């Protein structure tokens, strides 16, 4: 009998500009079993952002309706806008054995932790606060006011690193990506994630395929 292990839920947080989005993009390009949950937000799209790809860009009333309908796994107000993880799909993808990334803020991550203690919680740190500021400026996506709001919040956000399972400093991008890949690879080898019958099926010669597909 062929069995499928449940996918790993990977929650990635960190201050704005730390490089979460850049790291996730690399992971998606390199690993076809990793999926990114597309969040909903009430913030305006940045230049080049596409509805349904980067975010579902919703009007506030539509976002609130979805909250009422219990359509979010979690939601939070972040830097003055609402963000939420649509519930449909995440469970389905995990059940299908797909690894799912939630790139969400700390409030959202803590809510997810209440229901998915088996999730892997990774905090991305910048190499320094000055570098963090330079990265947000370089991205060119924020007004002066939004930049300062995000930068000031970073000092508070960094205090929450202890709530996460792993901390990765994003200094050199390739190194940071490879550390996240190693974390995911190690988590997938944890005995408590592997279905007992998968191990017991080894006599049918399927064990390698089942553990590593
Ligand atoms: P976040 O998603 O955490 O807000 P981004 O992924 O948008 O951050 O990255 C912020 C900016 O920093 C982007 O312009 C990105 O190209 C740049 N960046 C990301 N990682 C690195 C890195 N390791 N070294 C230099 N610049 C980086
Ligand atoms: P940005 O506006 O830079 O795309 O995202 C701002 C912040 O919102 C980031 O910290 C990002 O991780 C967070 N965020 C994005 N999507 C969600 C979500 O669905 N839920 C929560 N709680 N935070 C989110």
Short mmCIF file of N, CA, C and O in Angstrom, two decimals, residues 115-204:
data_model
loop_
_atom_site.label_atom_id
_atom_site.label_comp_id
_atom_site.label_asym_id
_atom_site.label_seq_id
_atom_site.Cartn_x
_atom_site.Cartn_y
_atom_site.Cartn_z
N UNK A 115 -2.65 26.26 16.67
CA UNK A 115 -3.36 25.15 16.01
C UNK A 115 -2.45 24.18 15.26
O UNK A 115 -2.86 23.09 14.92
N UNK A 116 -1.24 24.64 14.92
CA UNK A 116 -0.30 23.80 14.17
C UNK A 116 1.03 23.76 14.91
O UNK A 116 2.03 24.29 14.44
N UNK A 117 1.01 23.08 16.07
CA UNK A 117 2.26 23.05 16.84
C UNK A 117 3.34 22.27 16.08
O UNK A 117 4.53 22.41 16.35
N UNK A 118 2.91 21.45 15.09
CA UNK A 118 3.88 20.67 14.32
C UNK A 118 4.52 21.52 13.20
O UNK A 118 5.40 21.04 12.48
N UNK A 119 4.07 22.77 13.05
CA UNK A 119 4.65 23.65 12.04
C UNK A 119 6.11 23.97 12.36
O UNK A 119 6.56 23.81 13.49
N UNK A 120 6.82 24.45 11.34
CA UNK A 120 8.22 24.83 11.53
C UNK A 120 8.27 26.35 11.46
O UNK A 120 7.91 26.94 10.43
N UNK A 121 8.70 26.97 12.54
CA UNK A 121 8.64 28.43 12.65
C UNK A 121 10.05 29.01 12.51
O UNK A 121 10.91 28.79 13.35
N UNK A 122 10.24 29.76 11.42
CA UNK A 122 11.58 30.28 11.08
C UNK A 122 11.55 31.81 11.09
O UNK A 122 10.69 32.42 10.44
N UNK A 123 12.50 32.41 11.79
CA UNK A 123 12.57 33.87 11.87
C UNK A 123 13.78 34.33 11.05
O UNK A 123 14.89 33.87 11.28
N UNK A 124 13.55 35.24 10.12
CA UNK A 124 14.63 35.75 9.28
C UNK A 124 15.11 37.09 9.86
O UNK A 124 14.31 38.01 10.07
N UNK A 125 16.42 37.16 10.10
CA UNK A 125 17.01 38.37 10.68
C UNK A 125 17.90 39.07 9.66
O UNK A 125 18.57 38.38 8.86
N UNK A 126 17.99 40.39 9.70
CA UNK A 126 18.96 41.08 8.84
C UNK A 126 20.33 41.03 9.51
O UNK A 126 20.41 40.82 10.72
N UNK A 127 21.41 41.23 8.75
CA UNK A 127 22.73 41.21 9.38
C UNK A 127 22.94 42.38 10.34
O UNK A 127 23.71 42.28 11.28
N UNK A 128 22.25 43.51 10.10
CA UNK A 128 22.33 44.66 11.00
C UNK A 128 21.10 45.54 10.76
O UNK A 128 20.44 45.42 9.72
N UNK A 129 20.82 46.45 11.70
CA UNK A 129 19.67 47.33 11.53
C UNK A 129 19.93 48.33 10.39
O UNK A 129 19.03 48.70 9.66
N UNK A 130 21.18 48.75 10.25
CA UNK A 130 21.50 49.69 9.17
C UNK A 130 21.26 49.03 7.80
O UNK A 130 20.68 49.63 6.91
N UNK A 131 21.70 47.77 7.69
CA UNK A 131 21.49 47.05 6.43
C UNK A 131 19.99 46.87 6.17
O UNK A 131 19.52 46.97 5.04
N UNK A 132 19.22 46.63 7.25
CA UNK A 132 17.77 46.47 7.10
C UNK A 132 17.17 47.74 6.48
O UNK A 132 16.40 47.67 5.52
N UNK A 133 17.57 48.88 7.04
CA UNK A 133 17.04 50.16 6.54
C UNK A 133 17.41 50.34 5.07
O UNK A 133 16.57 50.71 4.24
N UNK A 134 18.67 50.05 4.76
CA UNK A 134 19.13 50.22 3.38
C UNK A 134 18.34 49.32 2.41
O UNK A 134 18.05 49.70 1.30
N UNK A 135 18.02 48.12 2.89
CA UNK A 135 17.28 47.19 2.01
C UNK A 135 15.86 47.70 1.74
O UNK A 135 15.37 47.57 0.62
N UNK A 136 15.23 48.26 2.77
CA UNK A 136 13.86 48.77 2.53
C UNK A 136 13.94 49.97 1.57
O UNK A 136 13.13 50.09 0.66
N UNK A 137 14.96 50.82 1.79
CA UNK A 137 15.11 51.99 0.90
C UNK A 137 15.36 51.51 -0.53
O UNK A 137 14.73 51.95 -1.48
N UNK A 138 16.27 50.54 -0.66
CA UNK A 138 16.66 50.03 -1.99
C UNK A 138 15.47 49.41 -2.71
O UNK A 138 15.33 49.52 -3.92
N UNK A 139 14.60 48.74 -1.94
CA UNK A 139 13.43 48.12 -2.57
C UNK A 139 12.53 49.17 -3.20
O UNK A 139 11.84 48.91 -4.19
N UNK A 140 12.56 50.37 -2.63
CA UNK A 140 11.85 51.50 -3.24
C UNK A 140 10.34 51.37 -3.22
O UNK A 140 9.65 52.00 -4.01
N UNK A 141 9.82 50.56 -2.28
CA UNK A 141 8.38 50.28 -2.30
C UNK A 141 7.59 51.14 -1.32
O UNK A 141 6.37 51.19 -1.39
N UNK A 142 8.28 51.80 -0.39
CA UNK A 142 7.57 52.46 0.70
C UNK A 142 7.70 53.98 0.63
O UNK A 142 8.71 54.51 0.18
N UNK A 143 6.66 54.65 1.13
CA UNK A 143 6.77 56.10 1.36
C UNK A 143 7.69 56.29 2.57
O UNK A 143 7.95 55.33 3.31
N UNK A 144 8.14 57.52 2.78
CA UNK A 144 9.00 57.81 3.93
C UNK A 144 8.31 57.39 5.23
O UNK A 144 8.92 56.77 6.11
N UNK A 145 6.99 57.69 5.30
CA UNK A 145 6.24 57.38 6.53
C UNK A 145 6.17 55.86 6.76
O UNK A 145 6.41 55.37 7.86
N UNK A 146 5.85 55.14 5.69
CA UNK A 146 5.73 53.68 5.80
C UNK A 146 7.09 53.05 6.12
O UNK A 146 7.19 52.12 6.90
N UNK A 147 8.14 53.62 5.51
CA UNK A 147 9.49 53.10 5.77
C UNK A 147 9.82 53.23 7.26
O UNK A 147 10.28 52.28 7.91
N UNK A 148 9.56 54.42 7.83
CA UNK A 148 9.90 54.65 9.24
C UNK A 148 9.05 53.76 10.14
O UNK A 148 9.53 53.24 11.14
N UNK A 149 7.78 53.58 9.76
CA UNK A 149 6.89 52.73 10.56
C UNK A 149 7.43 51.30 10.60
O UNK A 149 7.50 50.65 11.65
N UNK A 150 7.81 50.79 9.43
CA UNK A 150 8.33 49.43 9.33
C UNK A 150 9.66 49.29 10.07
O UNK A 150 9.91 48.32 10.78
N UNK A 151 10.52 50.32 9.90
CA UNK A 151 11.84 50.26 10.52
C UNK A 151 11.73 50.31 12.05
O UNK A 151 12.39 49.54 12.76
N UNK A 152 10.87 51.19 12.56
CA UNK A 152 10.70 51.27 14.02
C UNK A 152 10.12 49.96 14.57
O UNK A 152 10.53 49.48 15.63
N UNK A 153 9.17 49.39 13.83
CA UNK A 153 8.56 48.13 14.29
C UNK A 153 9.60 47.02 14.39
O UNK A 153 9.48 46.11 15.21
N UNK A 154 10.62 47.09 13.54
CA UNK A 154 11.62 46.01 13.50
C UNK A 154 12.26 45.81 14.87
O UNK A 154 12.53 44.67 15.26
N UNK A 155 12.50 46.90 15.60
CA UNK A 155 13.15 46.78 16.92
C UNK A 155 12.30 45.94 17.86
O UNK A 155 12.83 45.16 18.65
N UNK A 156 10.98 46.11 17.78
CA UNK A 156 10.07 45.32 18.65
C UNK A 156 9.99 43.89 18.14
O UNK A 156 10.00 42.93 18.91
N UNK A 157 9.86 43.76 16.80
CA UNK A 157 9.65 42.43 16.20
C UNK A 157 10.78 41.46 16.53
O UNK A 157 10.54 40.28 16.81
N UNK A 158 12.01 41.99 16.53
CA UNK A 158 13.17 41.13 16.72
C UNK A 158 13.13 40.45 18.10
O UNK A 158 13.64 39.34 18.28
N UNK A 159 12.46 41.08 19.06
CA UNK A 159 12.35 40.47 20.41
C UNK A 159 11.58 39.15 20.40
O UNK A 159 11.66 38.39 21.36
N UNK A 160 10.82 38.91 19.33
CA UNK A 160 9.99 37.70 19.29
C UNK A 160 10.72 36.49 18.71
O UNK A 160 10.12 35.42 18.58
N UNK A 161 11.98 36.66 18.38
CA UNK A 161 12.71 35.56 17.75
C UNK A 161 12.67 34.30 18.62
O UNK A 161 12.62 33.18 18.11
N UNK A 162 12.62 34.49 19.94
CA UNK A 162 12.65 33.33 20.85
C UNK A 162 11.38 32.47 20.77
O UNK A 162 11.36 31.35 21.27
N UNK A 163 10.32 32.99 20.14
CA UNK A 163 9.08 32.20 19.99
C UNK A 163 9.18 31.23 18.81
O UNK A 163 8.27 30.45 18.56
N UNK A 164 10.24 31.37 18.03
CA UNK A 164 10.38 30.57 16.79
C UNK A 164 11.30 29.38 17.04
O UNK A 164 12.06 29.36 18.02
N UNK A 165 11.26 28.40 16.14
CA UNK A 165 12.15 27.23 16.29
C UNK A 165 13.55 27.51 15.75
O UNK A 165 14.52 26.94 16.22
N UNK A 166 13.62 28.36 14.72
CA UNK A 166 14.91 28.61 14.06
C UNK A 166 15.07 30.10 13.75
O UNK A 166 14.08 30.78 13.43
N UNK A 167 16.32 30.58 13.82
CA UNK A 167 16.64 31.94 13.40
C UNK A 167 17.68 31.87 12.31
O UNK A 167 18.68 31.16 12.45
N UNK A 168 17.44 32.56 11.20
CA UNK A 168 18.39 32.56 10.08
C UNK A 168 18.74 34.00 9.75
O UNK A 168 17.86 34.82 9.47
N UNK A 169 20.04 34.32 9.80
CA UNK A 169 20.48 35.67 9.43
C UNK A 169 20.65 35.69 7.92
O UNK A 169 21.38 34.87 7.36
N UNK A 170 19.96 36.62 7.28
CA UNK A 170 20.07 36.74 5.82
C UNK A 170 21.14 37.77 5.48
O UNK A 170 20.84 38.92 5.21
N UNK A 171 22.40 37.31 5.50
CA UNK A 171 23.51 38.19 5.12
C UNK A 171 23.77 37.93 3.64
O UNK A 171 23.34 38.68 2.77
N UNK A 172 24.41 36.80 3.34
CA UNK A 172 24.56 36.39 1.94
C UNK A 172 23.34 35.55 1.59
O UNK A 172 23.05 34.56 2.26
N UNK A 173 22.64 35.95 0.53
CA UNK A 173 21.36 35.31 0.19
C UNK A 173 21.48 33.79 0.04
O UNK A 173 20.69 33.04 0.62
N UNK A 174 22.48 33.34 -0.74
CA UNK A 174 22.60 31.90 -1.02
C UNK A 174 22.78 31.10 0.28
O UNK A 174 22.26 29.99 0.40
N UNK A 175 23.52 31.67 1.21
CA UNK A 175 23.78 30.98 2.47
C UNK A 175 22.48 30.88 3.26
O UNK A 175 22.13 29.83 3.81
N UNK A 176 21.72 31.98 3.29
CA UNK A 176 20.45 31.99 4.03
C UNK A 176 19.48 30.98 3.42
O UNK A 176 18.83 30.21 4.14
N UNK A 177 19.41 30.95 2.10
CA UNK A 177 18.49 30.00 1.43
C UNK A 177 18.91 28.58 1.76
O UNK A 177 18.08 27.74 2.09
N UNK A 178 20.22 28.33 1.72
CA UNK A 178 20.64 26.95 1.98
C UNK A 178 20.39 26.56 3.43
O UNK A 178 20.09 25.39 3.72
N UNK A 179 20.46 27.52 4.36
CA UNK A 179 20.13 27.20 5.76
C UNK A 179 18.64 26.84 5.88
O UNK A 179 18.28 25.87 6.56
N UNK A 180 17.78 27.58 5.22
CA UNK A 180 16.34 27.26 5.29
C UNK A 180 16.07 25.90 4.65
O UNK A 180 15.30 25.10 5.17
N UNK A 181 16.76 25.63 3.54
CA UNK A 181 16.61 24.31 2.89
C UNK A 181 17.03 23.19 3.85
O UNK A 181 16.37 22.15 3.92
N UNK A 182 18.12 23.43 4.58
CA UNK A 182 18.61 22.40 5.51
C UNK A 182 17.61 22.18 6.64
O UNK A 182 17.38 21.05 7.07
N UNK A 183 17.01 23.26 7.12
CA UNK A 183 16.02 23.15 8.19
C UNK A 183 14.85 22.29 7.70
O UNK A 183 14.41 21.36 8.38
N UNK A 184 14.37 22.58 6.49
CA UNK A 184 13.21 21.83 5.96
C UNK A 184 13.60 20.36 5.78
O UNK A 184 12.84 19.46 6.14
N UNK A 185 14.80 20.14 5.24
CA UNK A 185 15.23 18.75 5.00
C UNK A 185 15.30 18.00 6.33
O UNK A 185 14.86 16.84 6.42
N UNK A 186 15.84 18.63 7.36
CA UNK A 186 15.96 17.96 8.66
C UNK A 186 14.58 17.68 9.25
O UNK A 186 14.32 16.59 9.76
N UNK A 187 13.68 18.67 9.12
CA UNK A 187 12.33 18.50 9.67
C UNK A 187 11.61 17.33 9.01
O UNK A 187 10.87 16.60 9.64
N UNK A 188 11.87 17.14 7.71
CA UNK A 188 11.18 16.06 6.98
C UNK A 188 11.70 14.68 7.40
O UNK A 188 11.07 13.67 7.12
N UNK A 189 12.87 14.65 8.03
CA UNK A 189 13.43 13.37 8.50
C UNK A 189 12.99 13.04 9.92
O UNK A 189 13.33 11.98 10.44
N UNK A 190 12.28 13.94 10.57
CA UNK A 190 11.90 13.67 11.96
C UNK A 190 10.97 12.47 12.03
O UNK A 190 9.97 12.40 11.29
N UNK A 191 11.30 11.55 12.91
CA UNK A 191 10.55 10.31 13.00
C UNK A 191 9.08 10.58 13.32
O UNK A 191 8.19 9.90 12.80
N UNK A 192 8.82 11.62 14.13
CA UNK A 192 7.42 11.87 14.49
C UNK A 192 6.61 12.44 13.32
O UNK A 192 5.41 12.62 13.42
N UNK A 193 7.26 12.76 12.19
CA UNK A 193 6.52 13.22 11.01
C UNK A 193 6.25 12.07 10.04
O UNK A 193 5.50 12.21 9.10
N UNK A 194 6.97 10.97 10.21
CA UNK A 194 6.88 9.88 9.25
C UNK A 194 5.82 8.90 9.70
O UNK A 194 5.85 8.44 10.84
N UNK A 195 4.87 8.63 8.81
CA UNK A 195 3.79 7.71 9.19
C UNK A 195 4.36 6.36 9.56
O UNK A 195 5.22 5.82 8.87
N UNK A 196 3.84 5.83 10.68
CA UNK A 196 4.37 4.56 11.16
C UNK A 196 4.29 3.48 10.08
O UNK A 196 5.21 2.72 9.88
N UNK A 197 3.15 3.46 9.35
CA UNK A 197 3.01 2.39 8.35
C UNK A 197 3.99 2.57 7.19
O UNK A 197 4.28 1.65 6.47
N UNK A 198 4.51 3.81 7.00
CA UNK A 198 5.50 4.01 5.95
C UNK A 198 6.77 3.25 6.30
O UNK A 198 7.37 2.58 5.49
N UNK A 199 7.16 3.35 7.59
CA UNK A 199 8.38 2.67 8.02
C UNK A 199 8.16 1.16 7.97
O UNK A 199 8.99 0.41 7.47
N UNK A 200 6.97 0.74 8.43
CA UNK A 200 6.70 -0.70 8.49
C UNK A 200 6.57 -1.31 7.10
O UNK A 200 6.75 -2.51 6.93
N UNK A 201 6.27 -0.47 6.10
CA UNK A 201 6.13 -0.97 4.73
C UNK A 201 7.47 -1.29 4.08
O UNK A 201 7.53 -1.67 2.93
N UNK A 202 8.57 -1.09 4.83
CA UNK A 202 9.88 -1.19 4.21
C UNK A 202 10.11 -2.54 3.52
O UNK A 202 10.82 -2.63 2.54
N UNK A 203 9.44 -3.57 4.02
CA UNK A 203 9.65 -4.89 3.41
C UNK A 203 9.12 -4.94 1.99
O UNK A 203 9.50 -5.78 1.21
N UNK A 204 8.24 -3.98 1.65
CA UNK A 204 7.74 -3.96 0.27
C UNK A 204 8.68 -3.18 -0.65
O UNK A 204 8.39 -2.94 -1.80
#
